[in-house]
XYZ file of C-alpha atoms in Angstrom:
688
model
C -39.590 -9.443 17.068
C -37.360 -11.965 19.489
C -33.893 -11.807 19.874
C -33.508 -15.164 18.312
C -35.301 -13.686 15.078
C -33.613 -10.442 15.132
C -30.142 -12.507 15.013
C -31.536 -14.446 12.214
C -32.448 -11.539 10.258
C -28.856 -10.039 10.719
C -27.632 -13.597 9.287
C -29.968 -14.559 6.411
C -27.433 -13.204 3.538
C -24.432 -15.384 4.890
C -23.258 -18.807 4.259
C -22.920 -21.210 7.137
C -19.232 -20.545 7.422
C -19.748 -16.865 7.691
C -22.597 -17.072 10.172
C -20.541 -19.134 12.368
C -17.841 -16.397 12.272
C -20.249 -13.558 12.801
C -21.819 -15.390 15.939
C -18.318 -16.154 17.575
C -18.198 -15.022 20.998
C -15.391 -13.343 23.071
C -12.282 -15.623 22.702
C -10.005 -14.702 20.089
C -11.050 -15.481 16.626
C -8.662 -16.236 13.419
C -10.844 -15.887 10.385
C -8.986 -17.309 7.454
C -10.459 -15.820 4.622
C -9.743 -17.236 1.161
C -9.704 -14.889 -1.994
C -13.159 -13.715 -3.057
C -14.961 -15.552 -0.183
C -16.653 -12.496 1.284
C -14.560 -11.473 4.227
C -15.764 -7.872 4.211
C -19.394 -8.912 4.059
C -18.621 -11.117 7.294
C -16.532 -8.440 8.953
C -19.432 -5.923 8.464
C -22.009 -8.324 10.055
C -19.722 -9.205 12.809
C -19.583 -5.510 13.801
C -23.335 -5.141 13.308
C -23.907 -8.163 15.368
C -21.701 -6.767 18.075
C -23.789 -3.580 18.255
C -27.037 -5.821 18.161
C -25.687 -7.712 21.014
C -25.399 -4.883 23.228
C -21.726 -3.713 22.589
C -21.308 -0.041 22.908
C -20.308 1.110 19.354
C -17.787 3.593 20.839
C -15.906 0.542 22.358
C -15.615 -1.112 19.207
C -11.945 -0.677 17.441
C -12.110 -1.784 13.704
C -8.651 -1.715 12.138
C -7.901 -1.699 8.282
C -5.018 -0.719 5.970
C -6.694 1.943 4.206
C -9.067 4.847 5.520
C -11.657 4.021 2.625
C -11.821 0.458 3.658
C -12.937 1.671 7.003
C -15.236 3.990 5.787
C -16.891 1.616 3.274
C -17.231 -1.095 5.978
C -18.791 1.117 8.372
C -21.129 2.587 5.768
C -22.224 -1.065 5.181
C -22.787 -1.508 8.814
C -25.124 1.283 8.580
C -27.008 -0.266 5.880
C -27.313 -3.656 7.738
C -28.376 -1.931 11.047
C -30.819 0.404 8.944
C -32.414 -2.666 7.107
C -32.789 -4.377 10.588
C -34.508 -1.210 12.016
C -36.815 -1.332 8.837
C -37.773 -4.931 9.968
C -38.398 -3.563 13.734
C -35.173 -5.235 14.968
C -33.239 -2.318 16.144
C -33.556 1.380 16.893
C -31.588 4.527 16.799
C -29.350 6.458 14.472
C -26.324 5.601 12.611
C -24.522 3.708 15.707
C -21.472 2.751 13.347
C -20.208 6.489 13.532
C -19.295 5.971 17.005
C -17.005 2.975 16.166
C -13.338 3.740 16.012
C -12.632 2.608 12.643
C -9.505 3.521 10.558
C -5.828 2.642 9.544
C -3.322 2.037 12.128
C -1.701 4.961 11.789
C -4.958 7.059 11.846
C -5.961 5.637 15.057
C -2.535 5.973 16.472
C -2.634 9.870 15.555
C -5.912 10.173 17.270
C -4.910 8.372 20.515
C -1.745 10.271 20.555
C -3.545 13.892 20.147
C -5.740 12.796 23.105
C -2.981 11.578 25.231
C 0.096 13.712 23.992
C 0.591 15.412 27.497
C 0.715 12.299 29.308
C 3.915 11.201 27.340
C 5.418 14.519 27.067
C 4.587 15.157 23.435
C 3.457 18.536 21.948
C -0.186 17.722 20.649
C 0.622 20.163 18.090
C 2.936 17.775 16.188
C 2.805 17.329 12.216
C 3.014 14.177 10.276
C 5.441 13.810 7.536
C 5.019 11.518 4.692
C 7.668 9.187 3.479
C 9.055 11.372 0.775
C 9.501 14.475 3.436
C 11.009 11.877 5.911
C 13.630 10.839 3.173
C 14.200 14.709 2.606
C 15.026 15.186 6.154
C 17.004 12.131 6.474
C 19.080 13.501 3.504
C 19.655 16.718 5.129
C 20.704 14.946 8.280
C 23.205 12.676 6.154
C 24.882 15.748 4.520
C 25.345 17.404 7.805
C 27.025 14.366 9.406
C 29.138 14.239 5.997
C 27.918 10.891 4.984
C 27.427 12.352 1.380
C 30.978 12.512 0.660
C 31.979 10.798 -2.707
C 34.798 8.979 -1.305
C 32.587 5.927 -0.596
C 29.167 4.899 -1.597
C 26.908 5.526 1.190
C 23.255 4.757 0.957
C 21.061 7.245 -0.695
C 18.100 8.687 1.376
C 15.572 6.318 0.160
C 17.528 3.270 1.012
C 18.248 4.527 4.431
C 14.689 5.351 5.134
C 13.824 1.833 4.004
C 16.437 0.355 6.463
C 15.362 2.526 9.427
C 11.615 1.767 8.874
C 12.292 -1.866 8.314
C 13.904 -2.261 11.655
C 11.353 -0.264 13.568
C 8.475 -2.175 12.071
C 10.313 -5.519 12.268
C 11.448 -4.921 15.855
C 14.775 -6.256 14.986
C 18.325 -5.066 15.690
C 19.915 -3.284 12.757
C 22.598 -5.638 12.142
C 20.042 -8.369 11.621
C 18.068 -6.245 9.115
C 20.961 -5.395 7.406
C 22.354 -9.077 7.079
C 18.821 -10.128 6.122
C 17.583 -7.570 3.695
C 20.155 -4.831 2.976
C 23.650 -6.946 2.741
C 25.124 -4.257 0.527
C 24.790 -1.745 3.337
C 26.393 -3.984 6.218
C 29.672 -2.166 6.180
C 28.020 1.013 7.036
C 26.515 -0.252 10.492
C 28.007 2.261 12.695
C 27.468 5.260 10.398
C 23.788 4.290 10.070
C 23.333 4.073 13.757
C 24.742 7.660 13.997
C 22.454 8.782 11.275
C 19.270 7.323 12.622
C 20.150 8.806 16.103
C 20.520 12.292 14.778
C 17.374 11.993 12.632
C 15.332 10.937 15.727
C 16.874 14.127 17.464
C 15.954 16.299 14.477
C 12.359 15.130 14.406
C 12.031 15.798 18.146
C 13.464 19.572 17.509
C 11.021 19.743 14.667
C 7.872 18.494 16.572
C 7.154 16.213 13.734
C 6.317 12.388 13.495
C 6.922 10.190 10.535
C 4.733 7.088 10.078
C 7.012 4.897 12.225
C 6.732 7.239 15.078
C 3.171 6.839 15.205
C 2.882 3.214 15.738
C 6.099 3.359 18.122
C 4.252 6.117 20.220
C 1.031 3.792 20.399
C 3.237 1.052 21.520
C 4.718 3.366 23.920
C 1.487 4.634 25.533
C 0.216 1.158 25.890
C 3.158 0.057 27.856
C 3.116 3.204 29.998
C 1.451 2.460 33.406
C -0.293 5.980 33.520
C -2.235 5.605 30.454
C -1.797 2.015 29.087
C -4.672 0.608 30.995
C -6.938 3.390 30.206
C -6.412 2.819 26.370
C -6.855 -1.069 27.117
C -9.988 -0.772 28.989
C -11.463 1.680 26.302
C -12.140 -1.105 23.935
C -14.413 -4.317 24.203
C -13.911 -5.567 20.700
C -10.938 -5.229 18.404
C -11.356 -6.358 14.713
C -8.481 -6.265 12.440
C -8.836 -6.620 8.605
C -6.057 -7.898 6.418
C -4.169 -9.313 9.394
C -1.747 -11.129 6.971
C -0.204 -7.709 6.226
C 0.652 -6.697 9.765
C 4.294 -6.243 10.775
C 5.808 -7.166 14.214
C 5.275 -3.696 15.592
C 1.615 -3.771 14.867
C 1.161 -7.452 16.183
C 2.959 -6.176 19.490
C 0.216 -3.423 19.748
C -2.586 -5.661 19.242
C -1.094 -7.913 22.007
C -1.126 -5.014 24.388
C -4.597 -4.112 23.552
C -5.972 -7.613 23.954
C -3.420 -9.361 26.009
C -5.313 -12.489 26.336
C -7.006 -12.114 23.038
C -10.649 -11.491 24.585
C -12.538 -9.547 21.982
C -10.093 -9.931 19.310
C -11.089 -10.812 15.709
C -8.240 -11.168 13.030
C -9.178 -11.479 9.448
C -6.996 -12.294 6.707
C -5.532 -15.050 4.274
C -1.951 -16.200 4.699
C -2.126 -17.129 1.028
C -1.947 -13.314 0.164
C 0.773 -12.150 2.425
C 3.051 -10.218 0.098
C 4.299 -7.448 1.688
C 7.425 -8.403 3.353
C 9.141 -5.418 1.834
C 7.414 -3.241 4.025
C 8.309 -5.518 6.998
C 4.816 -7.403 7.105
C 5.488 -10.950 8.122
C 3.321 -13.955 7.435
C 4.504 -15.384 10.638
C 1.950 -13.109 12.474
C -1.161 -15.193 11.136
C 0.592 -18.526 10.869
C 1.427 -18.261 14.614
C -2.026 -16.573 16.008
C -3.030 -19.818 17.577
C 0.391 -19.858 19.495
C -0.028 -16.226 20.604
C -3.485 -16.631 21.719
C -3.958 -20.262 22.862
C -7.648 -19.734 23.436
C -8.083 -18.852 19.867
C -10.416 -20.444 17.232
C -9.543 -20.876 13.872
C -12.326 -20.707 11.304
C -12.195 -20.432 7.483
C -14.315 -19.097 4.558
C -13.831 -21.398 1.553
C -17.138 -20.529 -0.556
C -15.930 -18.206 -3.395
C -18.063 -15.841 -4.887
C -15.517 -14.355 -7.532
C -14.157 -17.082 -9.725
C -15.319 -20.000 -11.843
C -14.533 -23.571 -10.737
C -11.754 -24.204 -13.352
C -9.893 -21.183 -12.119
C -10.163 -22.054 -8.522
C -9.043 -25.537 -9.499
C -5.879 -23.962 -10.655
C -5.212 -21.352 -8.016
C -5.989 -24.103 -5.189
C -3.469 -26.259 -6.904
C -0.778 -23.420 -7.173
C -1.087 -22.550 -3.300
C -1.211 -26.424 -2.299
C 2.482 -26.429 -3.040
C 3.216 -23.830 -0.373
C 5.433 -25.265 2.253
C 3.567 -23.581 5.234
C -0.001 -22.548 5.056
C -3.457 -23.042 6.520
C -5.162 -25.840 4.320
C -8.171 -24.570 2.519
C -9.915 -25.748 -0.814
C -11.800 -22.845 -2.304
C -15.100 -23.968 -4.372
C -17.871 -22.222 -5.809
C -21.402 -22.946 -6.930
C -20.860 -21.122 -10.217
C -21.339 -23.581 -13.001
C -19.009 -24.084 -16.136
C -16.507 -21.558 -17.207
C -13.403 -21.621 -19.494
C -10.394 -23.433 -18.528
C -7.526 -21.035 -17.764
C -4.997 -20.764 -20.580
C -1.270 -20.990 -20.768
C -0.127 -18.806 -23.749
C 3.343 -19.573 -25.116
C 4.773 -16.798 -26.994
C 8.034 -16.474 -28.994
C 9.134 -13.446 -27.436
C 7.907 -10.085 -25.913
C 6.654 -8.479 -29.209
C 4.609 -11.595 -30.181
C 3.259 -11.437 -26.355
C 2.202 -7.959 -26.923
C 0.531 -8.423 -30.101
C -1.304 -11.448 -29.014
C -2.461 -9.537 -25.736
C -3.930 -6.492 -27.695
C -5.661 -8.849 -30.128
C -7.035 -10.874 -27.535
C -8.159 -8.010 -25.464
C -9.829 -6.210 -28.605
C -11.775 -9.509 -29.488
C -13.010 -9.734 -25.988
C -14.197 -6.130 -26.075
C -15.943 -6.936 -29.225
C -17.650 -9.937 -27.518
C -19.108 -7.463 -24.860
C -16.363 -7.438 -22.275
C -15.532 -3.779 -21.627
C -11.719 -2.675 -21.486
C -12.314 -1.607 -17.921
C -13.383 -5.322 -17.114
C -10.052 -6.551 -18.282
C -6.481 -6.256 -16.635
C -2.883 -7.025 -17.409
C -0.983 -7.996 -14.491
C 2.885 -8.152 -14.050
C 5.627 -8.484 -11.322
C 7.481 -5.233 -11.942
C 6.407 -1.957 -13.468
C 8.888 -2.222 -16.246
C 7.482 -5.426 -17.600
C 4.563 -3.519 -19.479
C 6.908 -1.493 -21.318
C 6.567 -3.162 -24.683
C 2.992 -3.848 -24.273
C 2.324 0.113 -23.468
C 4.008 0.874 -26.754
C 1.737 -1.825 -28.767
C -1.326 -0.187 -26.950
C -0.254 3.229 -28.084
C 0.304 2.300 -31.671
C -3.161 0.540 -31.730
C -4.943 3.468 -30.103
C -6.409 1.366 -26.851
C -6.690 3.546 -24.057
C -5.246 2.162 -20.672
C -4.767 3.352 -16.999
C -1.362 1.992 -15.201
C -1.892 1.525 -11.468
C 1.108 2.674 -9.368
C 1.726 6.630 -10.209
C 2.481 9.099 -7.448
C -0.559 10.015 -5.091
C -2.313 13.354 -5.646
C -0.810 14.686 -2.593
C 2.835 13.552 -3.229
C 3.060 15.788 -6.628
C 5.447 18.532 -6.317
C 2.977 21.167 -6.549
C 0.547 19.991 -3.954
C 3.500 19.281 -1.579
C 4.413 22.915 -1.939
C 1.049 24.256 -0.965
C 0.556 21.479 1.731
C 4.024 22.614 3.300
C 2.663 26.298 3.475
C -0.337 24.988 5.562
C 1.918 22.677 7.635
C 4.444 25.679 8.440
C 1.348 27.742 9.731
C 0.338 24.625 11.866
C 3.748 23.863 13.177
C 6.387 26.577 13.213
C 8.894 24.071 14.090
C 8.122 21.646 11.359
C 11.791 22.049 9.686
C 10.857 20.009 6.426
C 7.802 22.254 5.642
C 9.952 25.390 6.412
C 12.692 24.267 4.265
C 10.585 23.425 1.261
C 8.716 26.789 1.506
C 11.992 28.942 1.777
C 13.556 27.031 -1.116
C 10.642 28.180 -3.317
C 11.675 31.662 -3.062
C 14.246 33.111 -5.675
C 17.628 33.736 -4.330
C 17.117 31.478 -1.318
C 19.635 28.521 -1.058
C 19.930 25.449 1.351
C 22.432 27.738 3.527
C 20.032 30.915 3.624
C 17.032 28.829 4.429
C 19.051 27.130 7.527
C 19.862 30.474 8.714
C 16.270 31.888 8.592
C 14.887 28.608 10.193
C 17.390 29.025 13.138
C 16.009 32.686 13.242
C 12.685 31.466 13.482
C 13.370 29.066 16.245
C 15.427 31.706 18.165
C 12.402 33.901 18.187
C 10.106 31.245 19.425
C 8.268 30.645 16.145
C 7.432 34.488 15.374
C 7.176 34.722 11.708
C 7.784 38.255 12.016
C 11.481 37.526 12.820
C 11.738 37.177 9.020
C 10.396 40.617 8.198
C 14.052 42.130 8.701
C 16.115 39.217 7.852
C 18.936 39.912 5.184
C 17.867 38.214 1.865
C 18.790 38.681 -1.608
C 16.840 41.732 -3.274
C 14.670 39.274 -5.532
C 13.513 37.350 -2.628
C 12.683 40.304 -0.336
C 9.088 40.763 -1.559
C 8.218 37.133 -1.650
C 9.520 36.836 2.104
C 7.294 39.455 3.131
C 4.321 38.013 1.515
C 5.242 34.787 3.196
C 5.279 36.441 6.604
C 2.024 38.107 6.112
C 0.645 34.891 4.852
C 1.759 32.879 7.826
C 0.571 35.422 10.482
C -2.884 35.442 8.749
C -3.053 31.587 8.408
C -2.193 31.248 12.374
C -4.988 34.033 13.113
C -7.641 32.033 11.185
C -6.458 28.752 13.161
C -9.484 26.169 12.490
C -11.854 28.635 10.689
C -12.873 28.382 7.019
C -10.312 25.898 5.777
C -11.072 26.766 2.132
C -10.268 30.212 2.676
C -7.033 29.180 4.137
C -6.268 27.264 1.213
C -7.442 30.018 -1.131
C -4.962 32.443 0.623
C -2.179 29.823 0.218
C -2.944 29.537 -3.468
C -2.753 33.108 -4.176
C 0.704 33.428 -2.403
C 1.926 30.347 -4.187
C 0.713 31.338 -7.715
C 3.688 33.105 -8.958
C 6.140 30.657 -7.375
C 4.078 27.897 -9.241
C 4.941 29.788 -12.581
C 8.278 30.150 -11.839
C 9.268 26.794 -10.703
C 6.958 24.215 -12.598
C 6.070 23.714 -16.235
C 2.405 23.410 -17.206
C 1.316 25.615 -14.293
C -2.372 25.991 -15.611
C -2.986 22.332 -15.300
C -1.224 22.266 -11.977
C -3.351 25.305 -10.749
C -6.320 23.267 -11.299
C -4.996 20.412 -8.987
C -4.752 23.060 -6.184
C -8.222 24.105 -6.917
C -9.331 20.652 -6.250
C -7.382 20.463 -3.005
C -9.208 23.762 -1.846
C -12.783 22.026 -2.692
C -11.707 18.728 -0.712
C -10.707 20.927 2.274
C -14.178 21.751 3.094
C -14.583 17.858 4.242
C -12.659 18.458 7.274
C -13.432 20.202 10.806
C -9.827 21.825 11.167
C -6.776 22.160 9.683
C -4.892 19.842 11.940
C -7.129 16.966 10.851
C -6.948 17.847 7.308
C -2.958 17.828 7.354
C -3.073 14.629 9.405
C -5.471 12.636 7.125
C -3.838 13.786 3.977
C -0.377 12.885 5.109
C -1.757 9.250 6.206
C -3.982 8.570 3.311
C -3.989 10.868 0.332
C -7.446 11.415 -1.278
C -6.856 10.875 -4.882
C -4.441 9.541 -7.275
C -2.775 10.720 -10.491
C 0.144 10.053 -12.673
C 3.626 11.351 -12.129
C 2.442 14.801 -12.595
C -1.011 16.377 -13.144
C -1.999 15.961 -16.875
C -4.957 16.241 -19.188
C -7.975 14.540 -18.060
C -8.623 11.001 -19.740
C -11.446 11.625 -22.168
C -12.050 7.792 -23.124
C -14.896 6.300 -21.528
C -13.276 2.968 -21.371
C -9.887 2.079 -20.908
C -7.790 -1.092 -20.065
C -6.274 -1.747 -16.798
C -2.562 -2.706 -16.337
C -1.063 -2.927 -12.891
C 1.623 -4.762 -10.834
C 0.560 -7.732 -8.870
C 1.073 -6.063 -5.696
C -1.353 -3.147 -6.583
C -3.799 -5.614 -7.815
C -4.353 -7.051 -4.415
C -8.147 -6.747 -3.319
C -9.300 -5.988 -7.035
C -11.072 -8.188 -9.323
C -11.782 -8.188 -13.200
C -13.705 -10.354 -15.463
C -10.738 -11.207 -17.483
C -7.210 -11.194 -16.165
C -3.835 -11.614 -18.450
C -0.900 -12.406 -16.043
C 2.382 -11.806 -18.394
C 6.024 -12.714 -18.274
C 5.346 -15.934 -16.289
C 9.004 -16.891 -16.518
C 11.574 -17.487 -13.916
C 13.568 -14.497 -13.034
C 10.372 -12.438 -13.540
C 7.834 -14.251 -11.385
C 9.761 -15.118 -9.179
C 11.754 -12.241 -9.447
C 15.434 -13.063 -9.759
C 16.226 -11.011 -6.683
C 13.643 -12.936 -4.588
C 15.239 -16.469 -4.634
C 17.834 -16.395 -2.057
C 15.952 -18.256 0.383
C 12.683 -20.257 1.186
C 10.824 -17.261 2.832
C 11.291 -15.054 -0.326
C 10.293 -17.819 -2.685
C 7.044 -18.567 -0.753
C 6.223 -14.917 -0.792
C 6.646 -15.011 -4.700
C 4.407 -17.956 -4.880
C 1.754 -16.131 -2.783
C 2.253 -13.017 -4.933
C 1.549 -15.220 -8.177
C -1.565 -16.699 -6.526
C -2.786 -13.258 -5.780
C -2.524 -12.399 -9.326
C -4.348 -15.423 -10.644
C -7.245 -15.120 -8.113
C -8.175 -11.657 -9.322
C -9.957 -13.417 -12.263
C -13.778 -13.794 -12.302
C -14.476 -15.502 -15.671
C -11.275 -15.819 -17.686
C -7.647 -16.220 -16.931
C -4.672 -16.058 -19.415
C -0.997 -16.749 -18.473
C 1.524 -15.744 -21.024
C 4.991 -17.148 -21.209
C 7.374 -15.592 -23.737
C 10.184 -18.290 -24.561
C 13.017 -15.647 -25.129
C 13.881 -12.144 -24.256
C 16.114 -9.885 -26.578
C 18.529 -7.901 -24.628
C 17.344 -4.647 -26.539
C 13.748 -4.921 -26.766
C 13.323 -1.599 -28.196
C 15.516 0.869 -30.086
C 18.147 -0.705 -32.671
C 17.519 -4.398 -32.771
C 19.911 -6.787 -31.724
C 19.925 -10.510 -32.141
C 21.403 -10.913 -28.564
C 19.000 -12.738 -26.546
C 18.261 -15.419 -23.540
C 15.931 -18.140 -23.464
C 13.406 -18.173 -20.797
C 12.166 -21.050 -18.515
C 8.520 -21.186 -17.301
C 7.792 -20.013 -13.735
C 8.700 -22.701 -11.344
C 5.324 -22.042 -9.873
C 3.591 -23.738 -12.694
C 4.619 -27.425 -12.162
C 3.443 -30.645 -14.112
C 0.610 -31.096 -11.483
C -0.564 -27.328 -11.949
C -0.241 -27.562 -15.857
C -2.911 -30.245 -15.719
C -5.301 -27.515 -14.751
C -4.377 -25.205 -17.855
C -5.381 -25.197 -21.639
C -1.823 -25.007 -23.217
C -1.825 -22.784 -26.542
C 0.411 -20.998 -28.815
C 0.168 -17.239 -29.476
C 0.865 -17.930 -32.945
C -2.358 -19.810 -33.198
C -0.951 -23.409 -33.556
C -3.354 -25.924 -32.188
C -2.594 -28.272 -29.210
C 0.730 -26.542 -28.366
C 2.961 -28.843 -26.240
C 2.991 -27.649 -22.508
C 6.121 -26.434 -21.398
C 7.979 -28.769 -19.286
C 9.634 -27.303 -16.151
C 11.853 -30.253 -15.978
C 13.005 -30.093 -19.518
C 16.344 -28.597 -18.585
C 17.308 -32.058 -17.147
C 17.624 -33.209 -20.883
C 20.023 -30.702 -21.524
C 22.131 -31.395 -18.510
C 22.286 -35.161 -19.560
C 23.432 -34.204 -23.060
C 26.174 -31.955 -21.659
C 27.041 -34.792 -19.369
C 27.547 -37.300 -22.411
C 29.619 -34.643 -24.007
C 32.028 -34.299 -20.948
C 32.224 -37.919 -21.246
C 33.837 -37.813 -24.575
C 36.763 -36.090 -22.977
C 37.045 -38.470 -19.991
């Protein structure tokens, strides 16, 4: 088969816009991929095309925002290449396995392990997740006497959010406080002192938090002894969800591809919704300025939604002040007009939703193909009560991740302490599990371990309360044994840790039998990793499973409704979508209306919610909110105003109905408040 025929075979399933993106050369490419336009398919075929064109797979870097996204893309690359081999186009094995694919943090970890010595880092470092980083910050906060009660110093979560935002946005602390945390501005000098001490403590413990991984990657790229080697390692760099990158990540990409050669950035400015993580829409909007030789291509053919839904969503985002202009379209014929459902109050909204969802189920739309989306987690509380009353099973997106639950973090701390004897966070957590050991005693034991160069046997003769002594001896035996096993038989290591931990699990947590089953699952999952270091790193960066706040009984229903925040719904789709609480103060959130940038991100968030719908879209608007929605009923209430994102031009694309069943409900008028102002002005004139 000729090279031209081979290329045609790789492209035959793509539309003309996708083909143009796949065949683009080495100049920097920005692919603006609208919602549901097949960006993943395009990115997969571009990687396959690069390999087919002769680019060494080991010199391709594919950056995503989840490990699963990278794995899925590379699996699909294999499928494309395998199909081509079946047609005689290519030969060889699973070439995509050689591609450097993963999240920014995972790739940073891999490079840092490889080049640690060159920048003076112990390559045995362990990685702490956000909750562990918060705990370490809290300890440092107390040591600096910042936890005293004569002033309201920020708590640990706020402190880490400030620290992380400053690092990832690459902005000075005063600017971060002024723009995002104004209530903390009075503590500028104390926060600087806290963050300096936090950095020192991480160095002492040989641990890295998420922010360190990106900082060290940036540092390696700017280091003359290894930076050029890392840059020369890749011929092609492809980045998914570019609109979600922060300034630090953009800086890394600029160093990896200084002139943009071989750089492909894929994203949608209309779906940039993570500024609270320091992501900035400016990265994608300013891409052509950063890389003057770049080409901007658009994907506009939508494969997800019906045309009536696209007409609505196109109008919503067209009113954004700064964006890449695009008009999504589809070949799908027909489709129901999206509905704006006016409800008297939250209770009527909940009753309407459950009734409509069950009617749709009877019409053949399974519960799991329907989703209710809301701006904030608490917005679903009334609905959840109604679903429970009517025995409708549901799953709510947004619980703790499996590895973040208390019992799994305990077990992982045992393994981390065996891997890195300097890991103060893991050691402190483990010691505090033992009966009779408090923070002061744990600190002395950790200091003792440090004085003896990490020899766990130093704890054997340490003075501890009588009830703690047998547990401490067993802990020493476990750590010595785990260290001797090193990278062999991970399942056995987890089993040893489970055996030690079981009596502590029963002492420290309720429902130990349920939690023990979680730990059995963790033991089974450990077989997937080549060594303990890799397992600990990957589980810290991208936990494998999600669960509710604590492990619970399995969901036995074969079908269940999806409840999700708008942020958690990004990247997903359902046949029917119900967006609720479409009122100002909810969307946009009342705390996100201080400036144009915040309001525009709220508009994009609303757009993301609407574009999740495949076939039918419902937008619910309660007209009033009672101050006590549950418990003793009060007459105190406030009247709501329709979200400002549904303007008169947008409402023309909606079928306006009343939840009560009244036909041809009058559409809510966003400008109606002007009438009230006129009346008030007339009243004032009576007293002039």
